[in-house]
Amino acid sequence: MRVLIVDDHAVVRHGLKSAIQTHGYEVVAVAGSINEAKAFMAQTNPDAIIVDINLPDGSGLEIAQWVRSLSRTVAIVILTLNEKDEFVIAAMKAGASAFVNKSAPLADFLAAVDHALLSPATFSAQDLVGALNRKIDTFNLSQRELQILTTLHLGQPLKEL
């Protein structure tokens, strides 16, 4: 699998590159901005993009929306220090495949990348159900809809409902 890494900190880019390569994936490029990321996307056509939310020329959520508008099959992993529910939900709305906090264990990060590559059109996050429950009024989701989302998040088939 071919991965593009987008983060504005060189040390983070280097660490992510090392972890991804050790995990058996090819890092085709690293970028420090939205503009660089877009150029590398066009040049490398990666299977996955790992992107920080905070970039010097905008938000990584912009890249997620842009990539998702071009392809339903590219895995998009949002990586950030921000754990607020609003960011989790914004990443989901932007079309990301996964949301991971930079403080998460490396194994959790790599599991999120693997999941995103296997199922790029789905979304996973550490506390997705909790974030949705806390925002239920915003979405006007019924208890049944929350039950379905919980089932999907746990990877269980819907036919069991």
PDB file of N, CA and C in Angstrom, residues 16-86:
ATOM      1  N   LEU A  16       6.273   9.200  11.604  1.00  0.00           N
ATOM      2  CA  LEU A  16       5.179   8.500  10.920  1.00  0.00           C
ATOM      3  C   LEU A  16       5.721   7.672   9.753  1.00  0.00           C
ATOM      4  N   LYS A  17       6.641   8.246   9.011  1.00  0.00           N
ATOM      5  CA  LYS A  17       7.227   7.524   7.876  1.00  0.00           C
ATOM      6  C   LYS A  17       7.901   6.242   8.349  1.00  0.00           C
ATOM      7  N   SER A  18       8.674   6.344   9.410  1.00  0.00           N
ATOM      8  CA  SER A  18       9.355   5.168   9.948  1.00  0.00           C
ATOM      9  C   SER A  18       8.353   4.108  10.404  1.00  0.00           C
ATOM     10  N   ALA A  19       7.315   4.533  11.106  1.00  0.00           N
ATOM     11  CA  ALA A  19       6.306   3.581  11.603  1.00  0.00           C
ATOM     12  C   ALA A  19       5.559   2.913  10.450  1.00  0.00           C
ATOM     13  N   ILE A  20       5.187   3.685   9.461  1.00  0.00           N
ATOM     14  CA  ILE A  20       4.445   3.153   8.311  1.00  0.00           C
ATOM     15  C   ILE A  20       5.302   2.165   7.522  1.00  0.00           C
ATOM     16  N   GLN A  21       6.558   2.513   7.301  1.00  0.00           N
ATOM     17  CA  GLN A  21       7.450   1.623   6.557  1.00  0.00           C
ATOM     18  C   GLN A  21       7.720   0.340   7.336  1.00  0.00           C
ATOM     19  N   THR A  22       7.931   0.457   8.626  1.00  0.00           N
ATOM     20  CA  THR A  22       8.155  -0.725   9.454  1.00  0.00           C
ATOM     21  C   THR A  22       6.930  -1.633   9.434  1.00  0.00           C
ATOM     22  N   HIS A  23       5.759  -1.035   9.300  1.00  0.00           N
ATOM     23  CA  HIS A  23       4.496  -1.780   9.249  1.00  0.00           C
ATOM     24  C   HIS A  23       4.294  -2.468   7.894  1.00  0.00           C
ATOM     25  N   GLY A  24       5.146  -2.156   6.940  1.00  0.00           N
ATOM     26  CA  GLY A  24       5.088  -2.842   5.651  1.00  0.00           C
ATOM     27  C   GLY A  24       4.458  -2.060   4.515  1.00  0.00           C
ATOM     28  N   TYR A  25       4.168  -0.800   4.740  1.00  0.00           N
ATOM     29  CA  TYR A  25       3.593   0.032   3.688  1.00  0.00           C
ATOM     30  C   TYR A  25       4.673   0.941   3.103  1.00  0.00           C
ATOM     31  N   GLU A  26       4.466   1.356   1.876  1.00  0.00           N
ATOM     32  CA  GLU A  26       5.405   2.245   1.194  1.00  0.00           C
ATOM     33  C   GLU A  26       4.962   3.697   1.385  1.00  0.00           C
ATOM     34  N   VAL A  27       5.858   4.537   1.843  1.00  0.00           N
ATOM     35  CA  VAL A  27       5.577   5.969   1.931  1.00  0.00           C
ATOM     36  C   VAL A  27       6.044   6.588   0.624  1.00  0.00           C
ATOM     37  N   VAL A  28       5.096   7.094  -0.170  1.00  0.00           N
ATOM     38  CA  VAL A  28       5.433   7.633  -1.489  1.00  0.00           C
ATOM     39  C   VAL A  28       5.834   9.101  -1.426  1.00  0.00           C
ATOM     40  N   ALA A  29       5.405   9.804  -0.363  1.00  0.00           N
ATOM     41  CA  ALA A  29       5.780  11.215  -0.220  1.00  0.00           C
ATOM     42  C   ALA A  29       5.407  11.696   1.172  1.00  0.00           C
ATOM     43  N   VAL A  30       6.067  12.781   1.584  1.00  0.00           N
ATOM     44  CA  VAL A  30       5.699  13.485   2.807  1.00  0.00           C
ATOM     45  C   VAL A  30       5.530  14.951   2.435  1.00  0.00           C
ATOM     46  N   ALA A  31       4.536  15.587   3.054  1.00  0.00           N
ATOM     47  CA  ALA A  31       4.237  16.984   2.750  1.00  0.00           C
ATOM     48  C   ALA A  31       4.027  17.747   4.044  1.00  0.00           C
ATOM     49  N   GLY A  32       4.276  19.054   3.992  1.00  0.00           N
ATOM     50  CA  GLY A  32       4.109  19.888   5.166  1.00  0.00           C
ATOM     51  C   GLY A  32       2.998  20.907   5.042  1.00  0.00           C
ATOM     52  N   SER A  33       2.255  20.857   3.921  1.00  0.00           N
ATOM     53  CA  SER A  33       1.196  21.830   3.698  1.00  0.00           C
ATOM     54  C   SER A  33       0.129  21.252   2.772  1.00  0.00           C
ATOM     55  N   ILE A  34      -0.973  21.967   2.685  1.00  0.00           N
ATOM     56  CA  ILE A  34      -2.053  21.550   1.783  1.00  0.00           C
ATOM     57  C   ILE A  34      -1.573  21.584   0.339  1.00  0.00           C
ATOM     58  N   ASN A  35      -0.895  22.656  -0.043  1.00  0.00           N
ATOM     59  CA  ASN A  35      -0.431  22.775  -1.431  1.00  0.00           C
ATOM     60  C   ASN A  35       0.522  21.646  -1.809  1.00  0.00           C
ATOM     61  N   GLU A  36       1.462  21.334  -0.918  1.00  0.00           N
ATOM     62  CA  GLU A  36       2.378  20.218  -1.185  1.00  0.00           C
ATOM     63  C   GLU A  36       1.599  18.910  -1.277  1.00  0.00           C
ATOM     64  N   ALA A  37       0.644  18.712  -0.385  1.00  0.00           N
ATOM     65  CA  ALA A  37      -0.144  17.476  -0.373  1.00  0.00           C
ATOM     66  C   ALA A  37      -0.893  17.297  -1.685  1.00  0.00           C
ATOM     67  N   LYS A  38      -1.512  18.355  -2.169  1.00  0.00           N
ATOM     68  CA  LYS A  38      -2.255  18.263  -3.438  1.00  0.00           C
ATOM     69  C   LYS A  38      -1.326  17.920  -4.596  1.00  0.00           C
ATOM     70  N   ALA A  39      -0.149  18.521  -4.618  1.00  0.00           N
ATOM     71  CA  ALA A  39       0.812  18.214  -5.680  1.00  0.00           C
ATOM     72  C   ALA A  39       1.259  16.759  -5.606  1.00  0.00           C
ATOM     73  N   PHE A  40       1.562  16.285  -4.396  1.00  0.00           N
ATOM     74  CA  PHE A  40       1.989  14.890  -4.246  1.00  0.00           C
ATOM     75  C   PHE A  40       0.852  13.912  -4.546  1.00  0.00           C
ATOM     76  N   MET A  41      -0.379  14.282  -4.216  1.00  0.00           N
ATOM     77  CA  MET A  41      -1.524  13.412  -4.548  1.00  0.00           C
ATOM     78  C   MET A  41      -1.568  13.177  -6.052  1.00  0.00           C
ATOM     79  N   ALA A  42      -1.423  14.254  -6.812  1.00  0.00           N
ATOM     80  CA  ALA A  42      -1.473  14.151  -8.270  1.00  0.00           C
ATOM     81  C   ALA A  42      -0.303  13.334  -8.822  1.00  0.00           C
ATOM     82  N   GLN A  43       0.878  13.473  -8.207  1.00  0.00           N
ATOM     83  CA  GLN A  43       2.073  12.783  -8.696  1.00  0.00           C
ATOM     84  C   GLN A  43       2.116  11.315  -8.303  1.00  0.00           C
ATOM     85  N   THR A  44       1.642  10.984  -7.103  1.00  0.00           N
ATOM     86  CA  THR A  44       1.887   9.650  -6.562  1.00  0.00           C
ATOM     87  C   THR A  44       0.661   8.735  -6.527  1.00  0.00           C
ATOM     88  N   ASN A  45      -0.541   9.301  -6.559  1.00  0.00           N
ATOM     89  CA  ASN A  45      -1.776   8.516  -6.505  1.00  0.00           C
ATOM     90  C   ASN A  45      -1.739   7.474  -5.369  1.00  0.00           C
ATOM     91  N   PRO A  46      -1.638   7.934  -4.116  1.00  0.00           N
ATOM     92  CA  PRO A  46      -1.504   6.999  -2.986  1.00  0.00           C
ATOM     93  C   PRO A  46      -2.803   6.253  -2.674  1.00  0.00           C
ATOM     94  N   ASP A  47      -2.654   5.130  -1.969  1.00  0.00           N
ATOM     95  CA  ASP A  47      -3.808   4.371  -1.484  1.00  0.00           C
ATOM     96  C   ASP A  47      -4.344   4.973  -0.196  1.00  0.00           C
ATOM     97  N   ALA A  48      -3.477   5.671   0.530  1.00  0.00           N
ATOM     98  CA  ALA A  48      -3.867   6.268   1.816  1.00  0.00           C
ATOM     99  C   ALA A  48      -3.170   7.600   2.003  1.00  0.00           C
ATOM    100  N   ILE A  49      -3.844   8.475   2.738  1.00  0.00           N
ATOM    101  CA  ILE A  49      -3.260   9.752   3.120  1.00  0.00           C
ATOM    102  C   ILE A  49      -3.458   9.912   4.618  1.00  0.00           C
ATOM    103  N   ILE A  50      -2.381  10.230   5.297  1.00  0.00           N
ATOM    104  CA  ILE A  50      -2.428  10.498   6.736  1.00  0.00           C
ATOM    105  C   ILE A  50      -2.192  11.987   6.876  1.00  0.00           C
ATOM    106  N   VAL A  51      -3.147  12.689   7.474  1.00  0.00           N
ATOM    107  CA  VAL A  51      -3.072  14.141   7.470  1.00  0.00           C
ATOM    108  C   VAL A  51      -3.391  14.735   8.839  1.00  0.00           C
ATOM    109  N   ASP A  52      -2.578  15.698   9.239  1.00  0.00           N
ATOM    110  CA  ASP A  52      -2.809  16.458  10.456  1.00  0.00           C
ATOM    111  C   ASP A  52      -3.912  17.482  10.178  1.00  0.00           C
ATOM    112  N   ILE A  53      -4.702  17.807  11.186  1.00  0.00           N
ATOM    113  CA  ILE A  53      -5.745  18.822  10.995  1.00  0.00           C
ATOM    114  C   ILE A  53      -5.123  20.205  10.842  1.00  0.00           C
ATOM    115  N   ASN A  54      -4.143  20.535  11.671  1.00  0.00           N
ATOM    116  CA  ASN A  54      -3.567  21.884  11.672  1.00  0.00           C
ATOM    117  C   ASN A  54      -2.363  21.953  10.744  1.00  0.00           C
ATOM    118  N   LEU A  55      -2.540  22.702   9.664  1.00  0.00           N
ATOM    119  CA  LEU A  55      -1.471  22.899   8.693  1.00  0.00           C
ATOM    120  C   LEU A  55      -1.268  24.397   8.475  1.00  0.00           C
ATOM    121  N   PRO A  56      -0.097  24.810   8.033  1.00  0.00           N
ATOM    122  CA  PRO A  56       0.175  26.246   7.924  1.00  0.00           C
ATOM    123  C   PRO A  56      -0.709  26.983   6.918  1.00  0.00           C
ATOM    124  N   ASP A  57      -1.218  26.287   5.926  1.00  0.00           N
ATOM    125  CA  ASP A  57      -2.032  26.952   4.911  1.00  0.00           C
ATOM    126  C   ASP A  57      -3.492  26.516   4.941  1.00  0.00           C
ATOM    127  N   GLY A  58      -3.950  25.996   6.084  1.00  0.00           N
ATOM    128  CA  GLY A  58      -5.360  25.617   6.206  1.00  0.00           C
ATOM    129  C   GLY A  58      -5.538  24.392   7.075  1.00  0.00           C
ATOM    130  N   SER A  59      -6.661  23.736   6.887  1.00  0.00           N
ATOM    131  CA  SER A  59      -7.015  22.576   7.694  1.00  0.00           C
ATOM    132  C   SER A  59      -6.871  21.281   6.905  1.00  0.00           C
ATOM    133  N   GLY A  60      -6.383  20.257   7.591  1.00  0.00           N
ATOM    134  CA  GLY A  60      -6.314  18.935   6.978  1.00  0.00           C
ATOM    135  C   GLY A  60      -7.685  18.415   6.590  1.00  0.00           C
ATOM    136  N   LEU A  61      -8.727  18.957   7.216  1.00  0.00           N
ATOM    137  CA  LEU A  61     -10.092  18.574   6.838  1.00  0.00           C
ATOM    138  C   LEU A  61     -10.399  18.996   5.404  1.00  0.00           C
ATOM    139  N   GLU A  62      -9.788  20.101   4.965  1.00  0.00           N
ATOM    140  CA  GLU A  62      -9.945  20.544   3.579  1.00  0.00           C
ATOM    141  C   GLU A  62      -9.377  19.493   2.624  1.00  0.00           C
ATOM    142  N   ILE A  63      -8.219  18.951   2.983  1.00  0.00           N
ATOM    143  CA  ILE A  63      -7.608  17.911   2.143  1.00  0.00           C
ATOM    144  C   ILE A  63      -8.511  16.685   2.116  1.00  0.00           C
ATOM    145  N   ALA A  64      -9.043  16.315   3.290  1.00  0.00           N
ATOM    146  CA  ALA A  64      -9.929  15.149   3.357  1.00  0.00           C
ATOM    147  C   ALA A  64     -11.122  15.337   2.426  1.00  0.00           C
ATOM    148  N   GLN A  65     -11.754  16.491   2.474  1.00  0.00           N
ATOM    149  CA  GLN A  65     -12.903  16.752   1.596  1.00  0.00           C
ATOM    150  C   GLN A  65     -12.495  16.712   0.130  1.00  0.00           C
ATOM    151  N   TRP A  66     -11.366  17.307  -0.180  1.00  0.00           N
ATOM    152  CA  TRP A  66     -10.894  17.347  -1.556  1.00  0.00           C
ATOM    153  C   TRP A  66     -10.591  15.934  -2.072  1.00  0.00           C
ATOM    154  N   VAL A  67      -9.870  15.159  -1.258  1.00  0.00           N
ATOM    155  CA  VAL A  67      -9.534  13.787  -1.666  1.00  0.00           C
ATOM    156  C   VAL A  67     -10.806  12.959  -1.834  1.00  0.00           C
ATOM    157  N   ARG A  68     -11.729  13.090  -0.877  1.00  0.00           N
ATOM    158  CA  ARG A  68     -12.965  12.305  -0.956  1.00  0.00           C
ATOM    159  C   ARG A  68     -13.796  12.707  -2.172  1.00  0.00           C
ATOM    160  N   SER A  69     -13.731  13.956  -2.583  1.00  0.00           N
ATOM    161  CA  SER A  69     -14.474  14.382  -3.776  1.00  0.00           C
ATOM    162  C   SER A  69     -13.892  13.761  -5.043  1.00  0.00           C
ATOM    163  N   LEU A  70     -12.620  13.373  -4.988  1.00  0.00           N
ATOM    164  CA  LEU A  70     -11.961  12.757  -6.135  1.00  0.00           C
ATOM    165  C   LEU A  70     -12.040  11.237  -6.139  1.00  0.00           C
ATOM    166  N   SER A  71     -12.097  10.645  -4.935  1.00  0.00           N
ATOM    167  CA  SER A  71     -12.030   9.183  -4.839  1.00  0.00           C
ATOM    168  C   SER A  71     -12.741   8.671  -3.594  1.00  0.00           C
ATOM    169  N   ARG A  72     -13.500   7.607  -3.759  1.00  0.00           N
ATOM    170  CA  ARG A  72     -14.131   6.927  -2.621  1.00  0.00           C
ATOM    171  C   ARG A  72     -13.225   5.824  -2.071  1.00  0.00           C
ATOM    172  N   THR A  73     -12.116   5.532  -2.773  1.00  0.00           N
ATOM    173  CA  THR A  73     -11.293   4.392  -2.378  1.00  0.00           C
ATOM    174  C   THR A  73     -10.004   4.764  -1.650  1.00  0.00           C
ATOM    175  N   VAL A  74      -9.648   6.037  -1.615  1.00  0.00           N
ATOM    176  CA  VAL A  74      -8.445   6.444  -0.887  1.00  0.00           C
ATOM    177  C   VAL A  74      -8.766   6.453   0.604  1.00  0.00           C
ATOM    178  N   ALA A  75      -7.929   5.811   1.376  1.00  0.00           N
ATOM    179  CA  ALA A  75      -8.074   5.823   2.834  1.00  0.00           C
ATOM    180  C   ALA A  75      -7.560   7.162   3.352  1.00  0.00           C
ATOM    181  N   ILE A  76      -8.346   7.792   4.230  1.00  0.00           N
ATOM    182  CA  ILE A  76      -7.968   9.096   4.774  1.00  0.00           C
ATOM    183  C   ILE A  76      -7.952   8.986   6.297  1.00  0.00           C
ATOM    184  N   VAL A  77      -6.776   9.152   6.883  1.00  0.00           N
ATOM    185  CA  VAL A  77      -6.631   9.093   8.333  1.00  0.00           C
ATOM    186  C   VAL A  77      -6.284  10.487   8.841  1.00  0.00           C
ATOM    187  N   ILE A  78      -7.153  11.028   9.684  1.00  0.00           N
ATOM    188  CA  ILE A  78      -6.914  12.327  10.306  1.00  0.00           C
ATOM    189  C   ILE A  78      -6.156  12.083  11.606  1.00  0.00           C
ATOM    190  N   LEU A  79      -5.047  12.771  11.763  1.00  0.00           N
ATOM    191  CA  LEU A  79      -4.198  12.631  12.935  1.00  0.00           C
ATOM    192  C   LEU A  79      -4.061  14.006  13.584  1.00  0.00           C
ATOM    193  N   THR A  80      -4.353  14.102  14.879  1.00  0.00           N
ATOM    194  CA  THR A  80      -4.348  15.408  15.524  1.00  0.00           C
ATOM    195  C   THR A  80      -4.106  15.294  17.024  1.00  0.00           C
ATOM    196  N   LEU A  81      -3.788  16.402  17.624  1.00  0.00           N
ATOM    197  CA  LEU A  81      -3.693  16.483  19.082  1.00  0.00           C
ATOM    198  C   LEU A  81      -5.033  16.842  19.704  1.00  0.00           C
ATOM    199  N   ASN A  82      -5.984  17.250  18.890  1.00  0.00           N
ATOM    200  CA  ASN A  82      -7.264  17.731  19.384  1.00  0.00           C
ATOM    201  C   ASN A  82      -8.271  16.598  19.524  1.00  0.00           C
ATOM    202  N   GLU A  83      -8.825  16.425  20.721  1.00  0.00           N
ATOM    203  CA  GLU A  83      -9.763  15.337  20.986  1.00  0.00           C
ATOM    204  C   GLU A  83     -11.219  15.796  21.054  1.00  0.00           C
ATOM    205  N   LYS A  84     -11.486  17.061  20.784  1.00  0.00           N
ATOM    206  CA  LYS A  84     -12.839  17.572  20.917  1.00  0.00           C
ATOM    207  C   LYS A  84     -13.794  16.852  19.976  1.00  0.00           C
ATOM    208  N   ASP A  85     -15.011  16.629  20.469  1.00  0.00           N
ATOM    209  CA  ASP A  85     -16.040  15.952  19.675  1.00  0.00           C
ATOM    210  C   ASP A  85     -16.246  16.623  18.327  1.00  0.00           C
ATOM    211  N   GLU A  86     -16.164  17.943  18.295  1.00  0.00           N
ATOM    212  CA  GLU A  86     -16.402  18.688  17.064  1.00  0.00           C
ATOM    213  C   GLU A  86     -15.425  18.274  15.962  1.00  0.00           C
TER     214      GLU A  86
END
